[in-house]
Amino acid sequence: MMTGFRLNLAPLKEPLGFIKFVEWLTAIFAFGSCGGYSGTNIVSLFCGEGRNETLNVTFSYPFRLNLVALLEANTTLCNHSVPVTHLVGDSASSAQFFVGVAIICFLYSIVALLVYLGYMHMYIDSDFGPMFDFGLTAAIAFLWLVCSSAWAKGLQNVKDATGTAGITSTLALCKESDVACEVTDFANMRTLNVSVVFGYLNMIVWAGNAWFVYKETRWHSQKYTAQQGSGAGRGQHVPAAI
């Protein structure tokens, strides 16, 4: 068996290598669209005497909303004393889980591409390599399903907590009869929505790639060999006895 690095770009022209390259790209888009997010909602307070107040609510990854202050100090708004108030909710676990899986996939895709392009001659001669690759690929596809679903729920919690209904239920001032609260300028969450889409897209891509990795394992070759042998046996002609 030949050892050592031997650059060969041919695997990139085949599903095994090309899909791995796609996985590398989609992982970048997934953690890039979520991990660097920061947005600000503007809350308008409509006071009874016709005077208005505004509050800026800035939140960012990893979305520990319970640490985000609506009011950082005791103050007076609309002739009412208002204590220090924070948003409600914490989506950090789902957001960090999502980004963590994306980073792991990004790094694994680089390692796998390095093996495919430089050590493919060793990969195909080894039982362990394809089997390990298949097991990890299938596990990552399942992780994408779990983390994308968790982050989709976490993102919805962020939207609810920073929306008009969430602010109204959190800020005691908004419950006064002469005060109305409304989020009049929403942060652009398009990139966060895109991150969820890329999460499920990654799940589909990794699940599809698992099939092509499986074809490199001895499980598939043994099954194929057994089917070929069975077909050959059925095709043999047995001469009639005289």
CSV table of C-alpha atoms in Angstrom, one decimal:
chain,number,residue,atom,x,y,z
A,1,MET,CA,0.0,0.0,0.0
A,2,MET,CA,1.4,3.4,-1.0
A,3,THR,CA,1.6,5.9,1.8
A,4,GLY,CA,2.2,9.6,2.0
A,5,PHE,CA,0.4,12.7,0.7
A,6,ARG,CA,-0.4,12.5,-3.0
A,7,LEU,CA,-2.5,15.4,-4.3
A,8,ASN,CA,-5.4,14.3,-6.5
A,9,LEU,CA,-8.3,16.6,-7.3
A,10,ALA,CA,-10.4,13.9,-8.9
A,11,PRO,CA,-12.5,13.3,-5.8
A,12,LEU,CA,-13.9,16.8,-6.1
A,13,LYS,CA,-15.5,15.8,-9.4
A,14,GLU,CA,-17.3,12.9,-7.6
A,15,PRO,CA,-20.2,13.1,-5.2
A,16,LEU,CA,-18.1,12.1,-2.2
A,17,GLY,CA,-15.7,15.0,-2.5
A,18,PHE,CA,-18.0,17.6,-4.1
A,19,ILE,CA,-20.7,17.2,-1.4
A,20,LYS,CA,-18.0,17.5,1.3
A,21,PHE,CA,-17.0,20.8,-0.2
A,22,VAL,CA,-20.7,21.9,-0.2
A,23,GLU,CA,-20.9,21.0,3.5
A,24,TRP,CA,-17.9,23.1,4.2
A,25,LEU,CA,-19.6,26.1,2.5
A,26,THR,CA,-23.0,25.6,4.2
A,27,ALA,CA,-21.4,25.3,7.6
A,28,ILE,CA,-19.7,28.7,7.1
A,29,PHE,CA,-23.1,30.3,6.2
A,30,ALA,CA,-24.8,28.6,9.1
A,31,PHE,CA,-22.5,29.8,11.9
A,32,GLY,CA,-21.8,33.1,10.1
A,33,SER,CA,-25.4,34.1,9.9
A,34,CYS,CA,-26.1,33.4,13.6
A,35,GLY,CA,-22.9,33.9,15.5
A,36,GLY,CA,-22.2,37.5,14.7
A,37,TYR,CA,-25.7,38.8,15.0
A,38,SER,CA,-26.6,42.0,16.8
A,39,GLY,CA,-29.9,44.0,16.6
A,40,THR,CA,-31.8,46.8,18.2
A,41,ASN,CA,-35.6,47.2,18.7
A,42,ILE,CA,-37.0,50.7,19.4
A,43,VAL,CA,-39.8,50.7,21.9
A,44,SER,CA,-42.2,53.7,21.9
A,45,LEU,CA,-44.0,54.6,25.1
A,46,PHE,CA,-47.2,56.6,24.5
A,47,CYS,CA,-47.9,58.6,27.7
A,48,GLY,CA,-51.4,59.7,28.6
A,49,GLU,CA,-50.7,63.5,28.4
A,50,GLY,CA,-49.6,63.1,24.8
A,51,ARG,CA,-45.8,62.9,25.5
A,52,ASN,CA,-43.9,60.0,24.1
A,53,GLU,CA,-40.7,58.2,25.4
A,54,THR,CA,-38.5,55.8,23.6
A,55,LEU,CA,-36.3,52.9,24.7
A,56,ASN,CA,-33.6,51.1,22.7
A,57,VAL,CA,-33.4,47.4,23.3
A,58,THR,CA,-30.1,45.9,21.9
A,59,PHE,CA,-29.6,42.1,21.9
A,60,SER,CA,-27.0,39.9,20.3
A,61,TYR,CA,-25.6,36.4,20.1
A,62,PRO,CA,-25.8,34.3,22.2
A,63,PHE,CA,-29.1,35.8,23.2
A,64,ARG,CA,-29.0,35.8,26.9
A,65,LEU,CA,-32.0,38.0,27.0
A,66,ASN,CA,-32.3,38.0,30.8
A,67,LEU,CA,-29.1,39.9,30.9
A,68,VAL,CA,-30.3,42.6,28.4
A,69,ALA,CA,-31.5,45.7,30.3
A,70,LEU,CA,-34.7,47.5,29.1
A,71,LEU,CA,-33.9,50.0,31.9
A,72,GLU,CA,-30.4,50.0,33.4
A,73,ALA,CA,-31.3,52.2,36.4
A,74,ASN,CA,-34.4,53.3,38.3
A,75,THR,CA,-35.9,56.2,36.4
A,76,THR,CA,-39.1,58.1,35.8
A,77,LEU,CA,-41.0,57.6,32.5
A,78,CYS,CA,-44.5,59.0,31.7
A,79,ASN,CA,-44.6,60.4,35.3
A,80,HIS,CA,-44.2,56.9,36.7
A,81,SER,CA,-41.2,55.5,38.7
A,82,VAL,CA,-39.8,52.5,36.9
A,83,PRO,CA,-37.3,50.1,38.4
A,84,VAL,CA,-34.4,48.3,36.6
A,85,THR,CA,-35.9,45.9,34.1
A,86,HIS,CA,-34.5,43.1,32.0
A,87,LEU,CA,-35.9,41.1,29.2
A,88,VAL,CA,-37.2,37.6,29.9
A,89,GLY,CA,-35.7,34.5,28.4
A,90,ASP,CA,-32.4,32.8,27.5
A,91,SER,CA,-31.8,31.2,24.1
A,92,ALA,CA,-28.0,30.9,24.6
A,93,SER,CA,-28.0,27.1,24.9
A,94,SER,CA,-29.8,26.5,21.6
A,95,ALA,CA,-27.8,29.3,19.8
A,96,GLN,CA,-24.5,28.0,21.0
A,97,PHE,CA,-25.4,24.4,20.3
A,98,PHE,CA,-26.2,25.4,16.7
A,99,VAL,CA,-23.0,27.4,16.2
A,100,GLY,CA,-21.0,24.7,17.9
A,101,VAL,CA,-22.3,22.0,15.5
A,102,ALA,CA,-21.6,24.3,12.5
A,103,ILE,CA,-18.0,24.9,13.6
A,104,ILE,CA,-17.4,21.2,14.2
A,105,CYS,CA,-18.8,20.5,10.7
A,106,PHE,CA,-16.6,23.2,9.2
A,107,LEU,CA,-13.5,21.7,10.8
A,108,TYR,CA,-14.4,18.1,10.0
A,109,SER,CA,-15.1,19.0,6.3
A,110,ILE,CA,-11.6,20.5,6.0
A,111,VAL,CA,-10.0,17.3,7.5
A,112,ALA,CA,-12.1,15.1,5.3
A,113,LEU,CA,-11.3,17.1,2.1
A,114,LEU,CA,-7.6,16.8,3.0
A,115,VAL,CA,-7.9,13.1,3.3
A,116,TYR,CA,-9.9,12.8,0.0
A,117,LEU,CA,-7.5,15.0,-2.0
A,118,GLY,CA,-4.3,13.8,-0.5
A,119,TYR,CA,-4.7,10.4,1.0
A,120,MET,CA,-7.5,8.8,-1.1
A,121,HIS,CA,-5.3,5.9,-1.9
A,122,MET,CA,-5.0,5.0,1.8
A,123,TYR,CA,-8.7,5.8,2.4
A,124,ILE,CA,-10.0,3.3,-0.1
A,125,ASP,CA,-7.6,0.6,1.1
A,126,SER,CA,-8.7,1.0,4.7
A,127,ASP,CA,-11.7,-0.5,6.4
A,128,PHE,CA,-11.6,1.9,9.3
A,129,GLY,CA,-11.5,5.1,7.4
A,130,PRO,CA,-14.7,4.8,5.4
A,131,MET,CA,-16.5,3.2,8.4
A,132,PHE,CA,-15.5,6.0,10.7
A,133,ASP,CA,-16.4,8.6,8.0
A,134,PHE,CA,-19.8,7.0,7.6
A,135,GLY,CA,-20.6,6.8,11.3
A,136,LEU,CA,-19.5,10.4,11.9
A,137,THR,CA,-21.4,11.7,8.8
A,138,ALA,CA,-24.6,10.0,9.9
A,139,ALA,CA,-24.2,11.3,13.5
A,140,ILE,CA,-23.6,14.8,12.2
A,141,ALA,CA,-26.8,14.7,10.0
A,142,PHE,CA,-28.8,13.8,13.2
A,143,LEU,CA,-27.1,16.6,15.1
A,144,TRP,CA,-28.1,19.1,12.4
A,145,LEU,CA,-31.7,18.0,12.8
A,146,VAL,CA,-31.6,18.4,16.6
A,147,CYS,CA,-29.7,21.7,16.7
A,148,SER,CA,-31.7,23.3,13.9
A,149,SER,CA,-35.0,22.4,15.6
A,150,ALA,CA,-33.7,23.7,18.9
A,151,TRP,CA,-32.4,26.9,17.4
A,152,ALA,CA,-35.7,27.5,15.4
A,153,LYS,CA,-37.5,27.3,18.8
A,154,GLY,CA,-34.9,29.5,20.4
A,155,LEU,CA,-35.2,32.1,17.7
A,156,GLN,CA,-39.0,32.2,18.0
A,157,ASN,CA,-38.5,32.8,21.8
A,158,VAL,CA,-36.2,35.7,20.9
A,159,LYS,CA,-38.8,37.2,18.6
A,160,ASP,CA,-41.5,36.8,21.2
A,161,ALA,CA,-39.5,38.3,24.0
A,162,THR,CA,-38.4,41.4,21.9
A,163,GLY,CA,-41.8,42.0,20.3
A,164,THR,CA,-44.6,44.3,21.5
A,165,ALA,CA,-46.3,41.5,23.5
A,166,GLY,CA,-43.1,40.4,25.2
A,167,ILE,CA,-42.1,44.0,26.1
A,168,THR,CA,-45.6,44.8,27.4
A,169,SER,CA,-45.6,41.8,29.7
A,170,THR,CA,-42.1,42.5,30.9
A,171,LEU,CA,-42.1,46.3,31.5
A,172,ALA,CA,-44.5,47.1,34.4
A,173,LEU,CA,-45.0,50.6,33.1
A,174,CYS,CA,-46.8,49.2,30.1
A,175,LYS,CA,-49.5,47.8,32.3
A,176,GLU,CA,-50.5,51.3,33.5
A,177,SER,CA,-53.9,52.5,32.2
A,178,ASP,CA,-52.5,55.7,30.8
A,179,VAL,CA,-49.5,54.2,29.1
A,180,ALA,CA,-49.3,52.2,25.8
A,181,CYS,CA,-46.1,50.4,24.7
A,182,GLU,CA,-45.3,49.3,21.2
A,183,VAL,CA,-42.2,48.2,19.3
A,184,THR,CA,-42.2,50.7,16.4
A,185,ASP,CA,-38.8,49.7,14.8
A,186,PHE,CA,-37.8,46.1,14.7
A,187,ALA,CA,-34.3,44.7,14.3
A,188,ASN,CA,-33.7,43.0,11.0
A,189,MET,CA,-33.7,39.2,11.8
A,190,ARG,CA,-33.4,38.1,8.2
A,191,THR,CA,-29.9,36.6,8.8
A,192,LEU,CA,-31.2,34.6,11.8
A,193,ASN,CA,-34.0,33.2,9.7
A,194,VAL,CA,-31.4,32.3,7.0
A,195,SER,CA,-29.4,30.5,9.7
A,196,VAL,CA,-32.3,28.2,10.4
A,197,VAL,CA,-32.8,27.5,6.7
A,198,PHE,CA,-29.1,26.6,6.4
A,199,GLY,CA,-29.3,24.4,9.4
A,200,TYR,CA,-32.0,22.2,7.8
A,201,LEU,CA,-30.2,22.4,4.5
A,202,ASN,CA,-27.0,21.1,6.2
A,203,MET,CA,-29.1,18.2,7.6
A,204,ILE,CA,-30.3,17.2,4.1
A,205,VAL,CA,-26.8,17.5,2.6
A,206,TRP,CA,-25.1,15.5,5.3
A,207,ALA,CA,-27.8,12.8,5.2
A,208,GLY,CA,-27.4,12.5,1.4
A,209,ASN,CA,-23.6,12.4,1.8
A,210,ALA,CA,-23.9,9.5,4.2
A,211,TRP,CA,-25.1,7.3,1.3
A,212,PHE,CA,-22.0,8.0,-0.8
A,213,VAL,CA,-19.7,7.5,2.2
A,214,TYR,CA,-21.6,4.2,2.9
A,215,LYS,CA,-20.8,3.0,-0.6
A,216,GLU,CA,-17.1,3.2,0.3
A,217,THR,CA,-17.4,0.9,3.3
A,218,ARG,CA,-16.9,-2.9,3.3
A,219,TRP,CA,-20.6,-3.2,4.4
A,220,HIS,CA,-21.7,-2.1,1.0
A,221,SER,CA,-19.1,-4.0,-0.9
A,222,GLN,CA,-20.0,-7.2,1.0
A,223,LYS,CA,-23.7,-6.7,0.3
A,224,TYR,CA,-22.9,-6.0,-3.4
A,225,THR,CA,-20.7,-9.1,-3.6
A,226,ALA,CA,-23.4,-11.3,-2.0
A,227,GLN,CA,-26.0,-10.0,-4.4
A,228,GLN,CA,-23.7,-10.7,-7.3
A,229,GLY,CA,-23.1,-14.2,-6.1
A,230,SER,CA,-26.7,-14.9,-5.5
A,231,GLY,CA,-27.6,-13.6,-9.0
A,232,ALA,CA,-24.9,-15.8,-10.6
A,233,GLY,CA,-26.2,-18.8,-8.7
A,234,ARG,CA,-29.7,-18.3,-9.9
A,235,GLY,CA,-28.5,-17.9,-13.5
A,236,GLN,CA,-26.7,-21.2,-13.7
A,237,HIS,CA,-28.3,-23.9,-15.9
A,238,VAL,CA,-28.5,-27.4,-14.3
A,239,PRO,CA,-28.6,-30.1,-17.0
A,240,ALA,CA,-31.5,-32.6,-16.8
A,241,ALA,CA,-30.7,-36.1,-15.5
A,242,ILE,CA,-30.7,-38.9,-18.2
